[in-house]
PDB file of C-alpha atoms in Angstrom:
ATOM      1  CA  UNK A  49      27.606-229.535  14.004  1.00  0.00           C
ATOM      2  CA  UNK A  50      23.910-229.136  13.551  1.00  0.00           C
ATOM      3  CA  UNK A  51      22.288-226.036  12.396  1.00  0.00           C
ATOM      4  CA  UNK A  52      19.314-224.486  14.213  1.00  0.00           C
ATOM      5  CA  UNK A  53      15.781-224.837  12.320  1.00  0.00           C
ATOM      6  CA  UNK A  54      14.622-221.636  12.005  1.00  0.00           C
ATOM      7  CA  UNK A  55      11.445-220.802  13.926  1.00  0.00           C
ATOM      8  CA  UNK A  56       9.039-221.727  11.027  1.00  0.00           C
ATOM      9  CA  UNK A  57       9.318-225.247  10.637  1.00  0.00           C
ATOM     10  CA  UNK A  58       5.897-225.890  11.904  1.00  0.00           C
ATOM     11  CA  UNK A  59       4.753-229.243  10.296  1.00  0.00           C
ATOM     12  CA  UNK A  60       6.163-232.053  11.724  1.00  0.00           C
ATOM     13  CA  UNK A  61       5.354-235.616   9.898  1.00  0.00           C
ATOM     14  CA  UNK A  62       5.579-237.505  12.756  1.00  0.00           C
ATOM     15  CA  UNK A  63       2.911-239.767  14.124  1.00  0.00           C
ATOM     16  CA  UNK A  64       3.318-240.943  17.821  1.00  0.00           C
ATOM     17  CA  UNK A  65      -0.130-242.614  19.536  1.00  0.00           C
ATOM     18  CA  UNK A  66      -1.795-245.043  16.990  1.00  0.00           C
ATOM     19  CA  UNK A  67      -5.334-245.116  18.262  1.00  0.00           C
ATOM     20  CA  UNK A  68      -5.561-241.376  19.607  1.00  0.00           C
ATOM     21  CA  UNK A  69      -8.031-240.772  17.816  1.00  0.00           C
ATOM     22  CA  UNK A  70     -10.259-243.777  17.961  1.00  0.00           C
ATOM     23  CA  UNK A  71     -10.001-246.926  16.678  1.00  0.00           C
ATOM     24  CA  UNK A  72     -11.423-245.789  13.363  1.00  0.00           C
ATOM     25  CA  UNK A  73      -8.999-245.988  10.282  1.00  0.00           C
ATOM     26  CA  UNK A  74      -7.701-243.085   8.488  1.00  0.00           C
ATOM     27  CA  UNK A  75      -6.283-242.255   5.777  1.00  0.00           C
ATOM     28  CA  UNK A  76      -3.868-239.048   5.916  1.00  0.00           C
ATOM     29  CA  UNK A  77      -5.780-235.957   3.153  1.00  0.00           C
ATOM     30  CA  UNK A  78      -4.109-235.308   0.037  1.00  0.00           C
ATOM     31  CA  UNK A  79      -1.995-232.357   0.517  1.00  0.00           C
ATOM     32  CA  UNK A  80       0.841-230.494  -2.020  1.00  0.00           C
ATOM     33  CA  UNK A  81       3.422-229.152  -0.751  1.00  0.00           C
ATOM     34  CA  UNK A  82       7.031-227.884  -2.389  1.00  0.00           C
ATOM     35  CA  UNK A  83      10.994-229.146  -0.882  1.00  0.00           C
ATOM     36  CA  UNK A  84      13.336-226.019  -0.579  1.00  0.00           C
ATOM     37  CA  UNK A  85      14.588-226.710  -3.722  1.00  0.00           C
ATOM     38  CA  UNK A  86      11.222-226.396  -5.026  1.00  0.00           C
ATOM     39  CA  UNK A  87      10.179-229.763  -5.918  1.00  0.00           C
ATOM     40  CA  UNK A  88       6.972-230.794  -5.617  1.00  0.00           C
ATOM     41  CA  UNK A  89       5.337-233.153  -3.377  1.00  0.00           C
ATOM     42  CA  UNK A  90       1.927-234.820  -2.947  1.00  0.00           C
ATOM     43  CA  UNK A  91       1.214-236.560   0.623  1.00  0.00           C
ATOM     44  CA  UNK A  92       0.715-239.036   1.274  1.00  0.00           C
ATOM     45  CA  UNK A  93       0.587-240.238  -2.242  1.00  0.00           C
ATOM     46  CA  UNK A  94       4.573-239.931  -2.832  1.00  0.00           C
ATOM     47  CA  UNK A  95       5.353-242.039   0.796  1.00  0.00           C
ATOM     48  CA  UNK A  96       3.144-245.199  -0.465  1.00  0.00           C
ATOM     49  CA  UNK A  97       5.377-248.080   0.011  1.00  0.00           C
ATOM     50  CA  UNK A  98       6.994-247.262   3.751  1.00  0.00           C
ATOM     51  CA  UNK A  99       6.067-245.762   6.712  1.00  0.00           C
ATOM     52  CA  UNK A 100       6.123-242.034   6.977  1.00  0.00           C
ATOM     53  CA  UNK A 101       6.895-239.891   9.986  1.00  0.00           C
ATOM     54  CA  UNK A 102       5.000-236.393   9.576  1.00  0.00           C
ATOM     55  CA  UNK A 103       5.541-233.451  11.798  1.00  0.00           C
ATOM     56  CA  UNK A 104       2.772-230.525  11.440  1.00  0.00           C
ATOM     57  CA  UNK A 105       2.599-227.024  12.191  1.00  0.00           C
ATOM     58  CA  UNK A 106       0.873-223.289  11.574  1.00  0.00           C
ATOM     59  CA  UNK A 107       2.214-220.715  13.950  1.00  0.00           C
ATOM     60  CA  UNK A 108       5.319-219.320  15.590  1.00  0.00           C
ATOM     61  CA  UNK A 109       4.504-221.506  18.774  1.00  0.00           C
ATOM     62  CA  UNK A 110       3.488-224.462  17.460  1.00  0.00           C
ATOM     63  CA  UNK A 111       7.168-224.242  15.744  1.00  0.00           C
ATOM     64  CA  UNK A 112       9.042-223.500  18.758  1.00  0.00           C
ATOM     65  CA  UNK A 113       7.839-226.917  19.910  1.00  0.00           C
ATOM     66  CA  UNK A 114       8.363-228.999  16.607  1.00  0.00           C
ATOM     67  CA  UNK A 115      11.632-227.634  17.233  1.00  0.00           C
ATOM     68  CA  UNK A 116      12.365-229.617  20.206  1.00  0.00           C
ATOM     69  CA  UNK A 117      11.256-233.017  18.460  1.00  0.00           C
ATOM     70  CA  UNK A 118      14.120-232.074  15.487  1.00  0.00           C
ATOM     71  CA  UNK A 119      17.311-233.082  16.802  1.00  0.00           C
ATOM     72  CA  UNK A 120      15.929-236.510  18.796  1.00  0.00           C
ATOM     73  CA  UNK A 121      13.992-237.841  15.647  1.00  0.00           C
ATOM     74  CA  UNK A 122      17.124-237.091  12.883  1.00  0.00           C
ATOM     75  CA  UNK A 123      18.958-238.903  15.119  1.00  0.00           C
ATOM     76  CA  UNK A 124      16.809-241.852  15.440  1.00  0.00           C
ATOM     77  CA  UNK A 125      15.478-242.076  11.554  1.00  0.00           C
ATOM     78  CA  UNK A 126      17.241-239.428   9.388  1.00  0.00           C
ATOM     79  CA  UNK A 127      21.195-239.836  10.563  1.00  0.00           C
ATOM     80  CA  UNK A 128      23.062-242.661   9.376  1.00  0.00           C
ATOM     81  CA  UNK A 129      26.717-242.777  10.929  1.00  0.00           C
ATOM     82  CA  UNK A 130      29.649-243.302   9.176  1.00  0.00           C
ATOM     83  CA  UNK A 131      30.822-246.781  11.106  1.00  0.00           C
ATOM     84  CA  UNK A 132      27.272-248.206  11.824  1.00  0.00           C
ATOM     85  CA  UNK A 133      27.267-249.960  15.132  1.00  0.00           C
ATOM     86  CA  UNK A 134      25.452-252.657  17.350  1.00  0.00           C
ATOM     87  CA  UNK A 135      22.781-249.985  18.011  1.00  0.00           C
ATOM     88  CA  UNK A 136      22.752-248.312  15.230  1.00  0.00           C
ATOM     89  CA  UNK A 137      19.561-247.473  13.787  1.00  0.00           C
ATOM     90  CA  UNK A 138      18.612-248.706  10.385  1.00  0.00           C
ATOM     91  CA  UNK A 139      15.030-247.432   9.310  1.00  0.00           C
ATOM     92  CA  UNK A 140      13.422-247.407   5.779  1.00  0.00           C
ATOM     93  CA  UNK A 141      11.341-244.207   6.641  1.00  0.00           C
ATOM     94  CA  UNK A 142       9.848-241.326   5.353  1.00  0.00           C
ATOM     95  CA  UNK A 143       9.933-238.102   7.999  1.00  0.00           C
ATOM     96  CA  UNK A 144       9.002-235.089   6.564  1.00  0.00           C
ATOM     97  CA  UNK A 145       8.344-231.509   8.739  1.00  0.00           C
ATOM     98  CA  UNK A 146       5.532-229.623   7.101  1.00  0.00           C
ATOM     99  CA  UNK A 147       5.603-225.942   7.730  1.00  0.00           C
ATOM    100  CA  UNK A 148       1.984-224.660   6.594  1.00  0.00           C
ATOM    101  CA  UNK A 149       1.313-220.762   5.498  1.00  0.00           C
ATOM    102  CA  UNK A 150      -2.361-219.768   4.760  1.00  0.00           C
ATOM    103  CA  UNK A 151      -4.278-216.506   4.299  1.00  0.00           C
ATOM    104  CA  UNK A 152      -2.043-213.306   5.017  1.00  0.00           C
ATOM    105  CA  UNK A 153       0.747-215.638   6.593  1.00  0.00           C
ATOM    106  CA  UNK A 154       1.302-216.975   3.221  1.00  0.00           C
ATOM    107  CA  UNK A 155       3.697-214.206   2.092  1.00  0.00           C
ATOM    108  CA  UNK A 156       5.882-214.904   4.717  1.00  0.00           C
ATOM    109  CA  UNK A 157       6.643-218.723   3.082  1.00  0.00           C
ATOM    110  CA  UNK A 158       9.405-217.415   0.663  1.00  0.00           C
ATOM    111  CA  UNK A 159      11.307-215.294   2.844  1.00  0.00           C
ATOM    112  CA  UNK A 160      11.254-218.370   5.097  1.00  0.00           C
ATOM    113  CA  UNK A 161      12.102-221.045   2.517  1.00  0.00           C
ATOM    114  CA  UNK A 162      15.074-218.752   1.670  1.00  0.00           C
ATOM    115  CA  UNK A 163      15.992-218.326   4.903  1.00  0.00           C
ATOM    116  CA  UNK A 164      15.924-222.071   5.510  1.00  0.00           C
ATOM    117  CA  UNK A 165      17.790-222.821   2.717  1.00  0.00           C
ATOM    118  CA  UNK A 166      20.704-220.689   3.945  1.00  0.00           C
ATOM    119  CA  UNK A 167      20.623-222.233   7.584  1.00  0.00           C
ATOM    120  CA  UNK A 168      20.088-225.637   7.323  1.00  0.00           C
ATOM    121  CA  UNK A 169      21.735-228.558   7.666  1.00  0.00           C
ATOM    122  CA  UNK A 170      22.274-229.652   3.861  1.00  0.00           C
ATOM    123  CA  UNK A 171      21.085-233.935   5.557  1.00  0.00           C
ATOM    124  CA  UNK A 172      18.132-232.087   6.779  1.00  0.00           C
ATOM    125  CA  UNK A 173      16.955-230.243   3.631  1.00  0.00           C
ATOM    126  CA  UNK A 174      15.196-233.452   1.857  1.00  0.00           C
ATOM    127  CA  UNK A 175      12.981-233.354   4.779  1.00  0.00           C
ATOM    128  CA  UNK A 176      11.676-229.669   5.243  1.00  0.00           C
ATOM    129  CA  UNK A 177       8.581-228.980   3.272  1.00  0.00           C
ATOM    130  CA  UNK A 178       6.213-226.453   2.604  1.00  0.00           C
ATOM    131  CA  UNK A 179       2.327-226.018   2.212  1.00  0.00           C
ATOM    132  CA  UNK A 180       0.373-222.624   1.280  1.00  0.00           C
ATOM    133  CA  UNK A 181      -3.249-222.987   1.203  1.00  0.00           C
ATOM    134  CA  UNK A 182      -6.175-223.119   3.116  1.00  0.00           C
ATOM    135  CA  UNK A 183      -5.853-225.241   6.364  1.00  0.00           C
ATOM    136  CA  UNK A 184      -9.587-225.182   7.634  1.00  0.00           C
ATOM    137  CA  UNK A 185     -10.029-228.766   5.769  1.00  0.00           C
ATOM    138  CA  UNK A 186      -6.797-230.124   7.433  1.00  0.00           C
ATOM    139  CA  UNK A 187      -7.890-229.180  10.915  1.00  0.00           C
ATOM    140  CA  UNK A 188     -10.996-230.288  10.842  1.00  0.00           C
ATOM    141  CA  UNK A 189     -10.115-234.057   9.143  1.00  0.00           C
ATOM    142  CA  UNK A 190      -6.990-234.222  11.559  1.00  0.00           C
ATOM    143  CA  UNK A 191      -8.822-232.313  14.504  1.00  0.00           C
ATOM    144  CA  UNK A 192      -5.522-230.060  14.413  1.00  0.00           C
ATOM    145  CA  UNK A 193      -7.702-228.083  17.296  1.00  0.00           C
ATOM    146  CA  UNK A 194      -4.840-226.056  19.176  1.00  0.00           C
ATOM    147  CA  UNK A 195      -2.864-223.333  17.067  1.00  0.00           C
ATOM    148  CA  UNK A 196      -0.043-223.331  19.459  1.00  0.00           C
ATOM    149  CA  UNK A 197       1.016-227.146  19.103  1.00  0.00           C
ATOM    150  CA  UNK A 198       2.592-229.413  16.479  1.00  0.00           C
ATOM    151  CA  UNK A 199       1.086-232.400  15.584  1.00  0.00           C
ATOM    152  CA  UNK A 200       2.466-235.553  14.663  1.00  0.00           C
ATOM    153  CA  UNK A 201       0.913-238.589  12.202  1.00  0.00           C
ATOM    154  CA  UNK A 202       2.706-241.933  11.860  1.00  0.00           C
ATOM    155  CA  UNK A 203       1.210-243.225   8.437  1.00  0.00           C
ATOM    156  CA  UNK A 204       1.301-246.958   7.378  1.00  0.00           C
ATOM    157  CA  UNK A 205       2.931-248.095   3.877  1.00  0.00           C
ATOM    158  CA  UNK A 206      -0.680-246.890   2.232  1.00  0.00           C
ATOM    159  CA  UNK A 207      -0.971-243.875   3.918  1.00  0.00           C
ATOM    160  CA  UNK A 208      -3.267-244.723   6.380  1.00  0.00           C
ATOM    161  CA  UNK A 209      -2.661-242.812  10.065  1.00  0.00           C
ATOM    162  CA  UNK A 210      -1.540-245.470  12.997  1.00  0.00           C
ATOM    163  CA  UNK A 211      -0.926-243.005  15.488  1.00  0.00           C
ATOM    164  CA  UNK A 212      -0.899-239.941  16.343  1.00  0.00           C
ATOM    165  CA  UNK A 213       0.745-237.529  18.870  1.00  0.00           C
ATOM    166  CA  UNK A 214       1.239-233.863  19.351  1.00  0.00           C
ATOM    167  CA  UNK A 215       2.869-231.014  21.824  1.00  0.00           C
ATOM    168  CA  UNK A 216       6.809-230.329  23.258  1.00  0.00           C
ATOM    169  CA  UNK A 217       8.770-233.610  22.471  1.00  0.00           C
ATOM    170  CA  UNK A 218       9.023-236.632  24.966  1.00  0.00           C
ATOM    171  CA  UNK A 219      10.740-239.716  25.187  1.00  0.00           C
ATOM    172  CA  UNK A 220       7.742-242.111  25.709  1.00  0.00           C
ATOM    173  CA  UNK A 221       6.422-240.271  22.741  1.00  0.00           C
ATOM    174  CA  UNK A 222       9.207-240.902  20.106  1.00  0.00           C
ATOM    175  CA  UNK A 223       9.179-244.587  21.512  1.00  0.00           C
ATOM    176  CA  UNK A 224       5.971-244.757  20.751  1.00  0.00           C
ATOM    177  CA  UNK A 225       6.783-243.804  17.412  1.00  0.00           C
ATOM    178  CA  UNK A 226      10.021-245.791  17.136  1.00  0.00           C
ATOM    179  CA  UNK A 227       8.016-249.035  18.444  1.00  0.00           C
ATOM    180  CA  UNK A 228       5.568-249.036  15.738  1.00  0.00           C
ATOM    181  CA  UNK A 229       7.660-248.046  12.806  1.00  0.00           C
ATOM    182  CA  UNK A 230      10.300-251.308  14.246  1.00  0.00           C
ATOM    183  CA  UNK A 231       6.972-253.648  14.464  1.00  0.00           C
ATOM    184  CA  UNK A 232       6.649-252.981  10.482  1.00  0.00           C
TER     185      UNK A 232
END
């Protein structure tokens, strides 16, 4: 059985409508972020070579809808079942949930790491990360423009963002995903 994700696991990397955001290409910015183990992490720099799936968020609402995304995209890229079958789902991908902590807020990133650590499912963990820093730069280069909502990036094998998406989950949406991460 699957563990909750506790309320702060705001950043989602997950990209769902390609051209969103024009048809100008774009690469994703450089950001560093720690595992719950405490490795280290550069984006997109350390996905080169595959496509990447990220999930974004910065507040307690904005989580509570990343949330609902969780459980439908480990299933379709993260889980891989015992006894594959005929539909069985075989991707190469990167998916990564970015939970991001700036000014005062960024106290409350260890509690929550350790808290995450504790309740997670141990499949998940590879997947959870963390960013503390400013976020001004990220919102304006990813027009992250509503506090309340998770956004999601789909980024090519160099990092580059082919579509993007963002609110509550939907099924169109995570096709969307799914059909350009199978078209690679």
């Amino acid at each position: 059985e699957m563990k909750v994700i506790p309320h702060f696991l705001v950043v989602f990397l997950l990209v769902l409508s390609p051209l969103a955001y024009g048809q100008m290409i774009q690469s994703f910015p450089s950001m560093e972020v720690t595992k719950l183990n405490d490795e280290a992490l550069s984006l997109p720099q350390d996905t080169k070579g595959k496509y990447t799936l990220i999930g974004m968020s910065y507040s307690k609402k904005s989580e509570d809808q990343l949330v609902t995304w969780f459980n439908p995209v480990y299933q379709t890229f993260i889980h891989k079942p015992e006894k594959p079958g005929m539909f069985s789902n075989d991707y190469d991908v990167n998916v990564y949930f970015v939970a991001m902590f700036a000014g005062v807020n960024k106290a409350a990133a260890g509690p929550v790491k350790k808290k995450m650590r504790k309740n997670s499912d141990p499949e998940l963990e590879p997947h959870l990360l963390f960013y503390k820093g400013e976020i001004k730069s990220f919102k304006k280069s990813l027009k992250l423009d509503r506090k309340d909502t998770p956004y999601f990036f789909v980024l090519d094998e160099k990092g580059q963002i082919v579509h993007t998406t963002s609110g509550a989950f939907s099924q169109g949406k995570l096709d969307a995903v799914e059909e350009l991460i199978e078209d690679w």
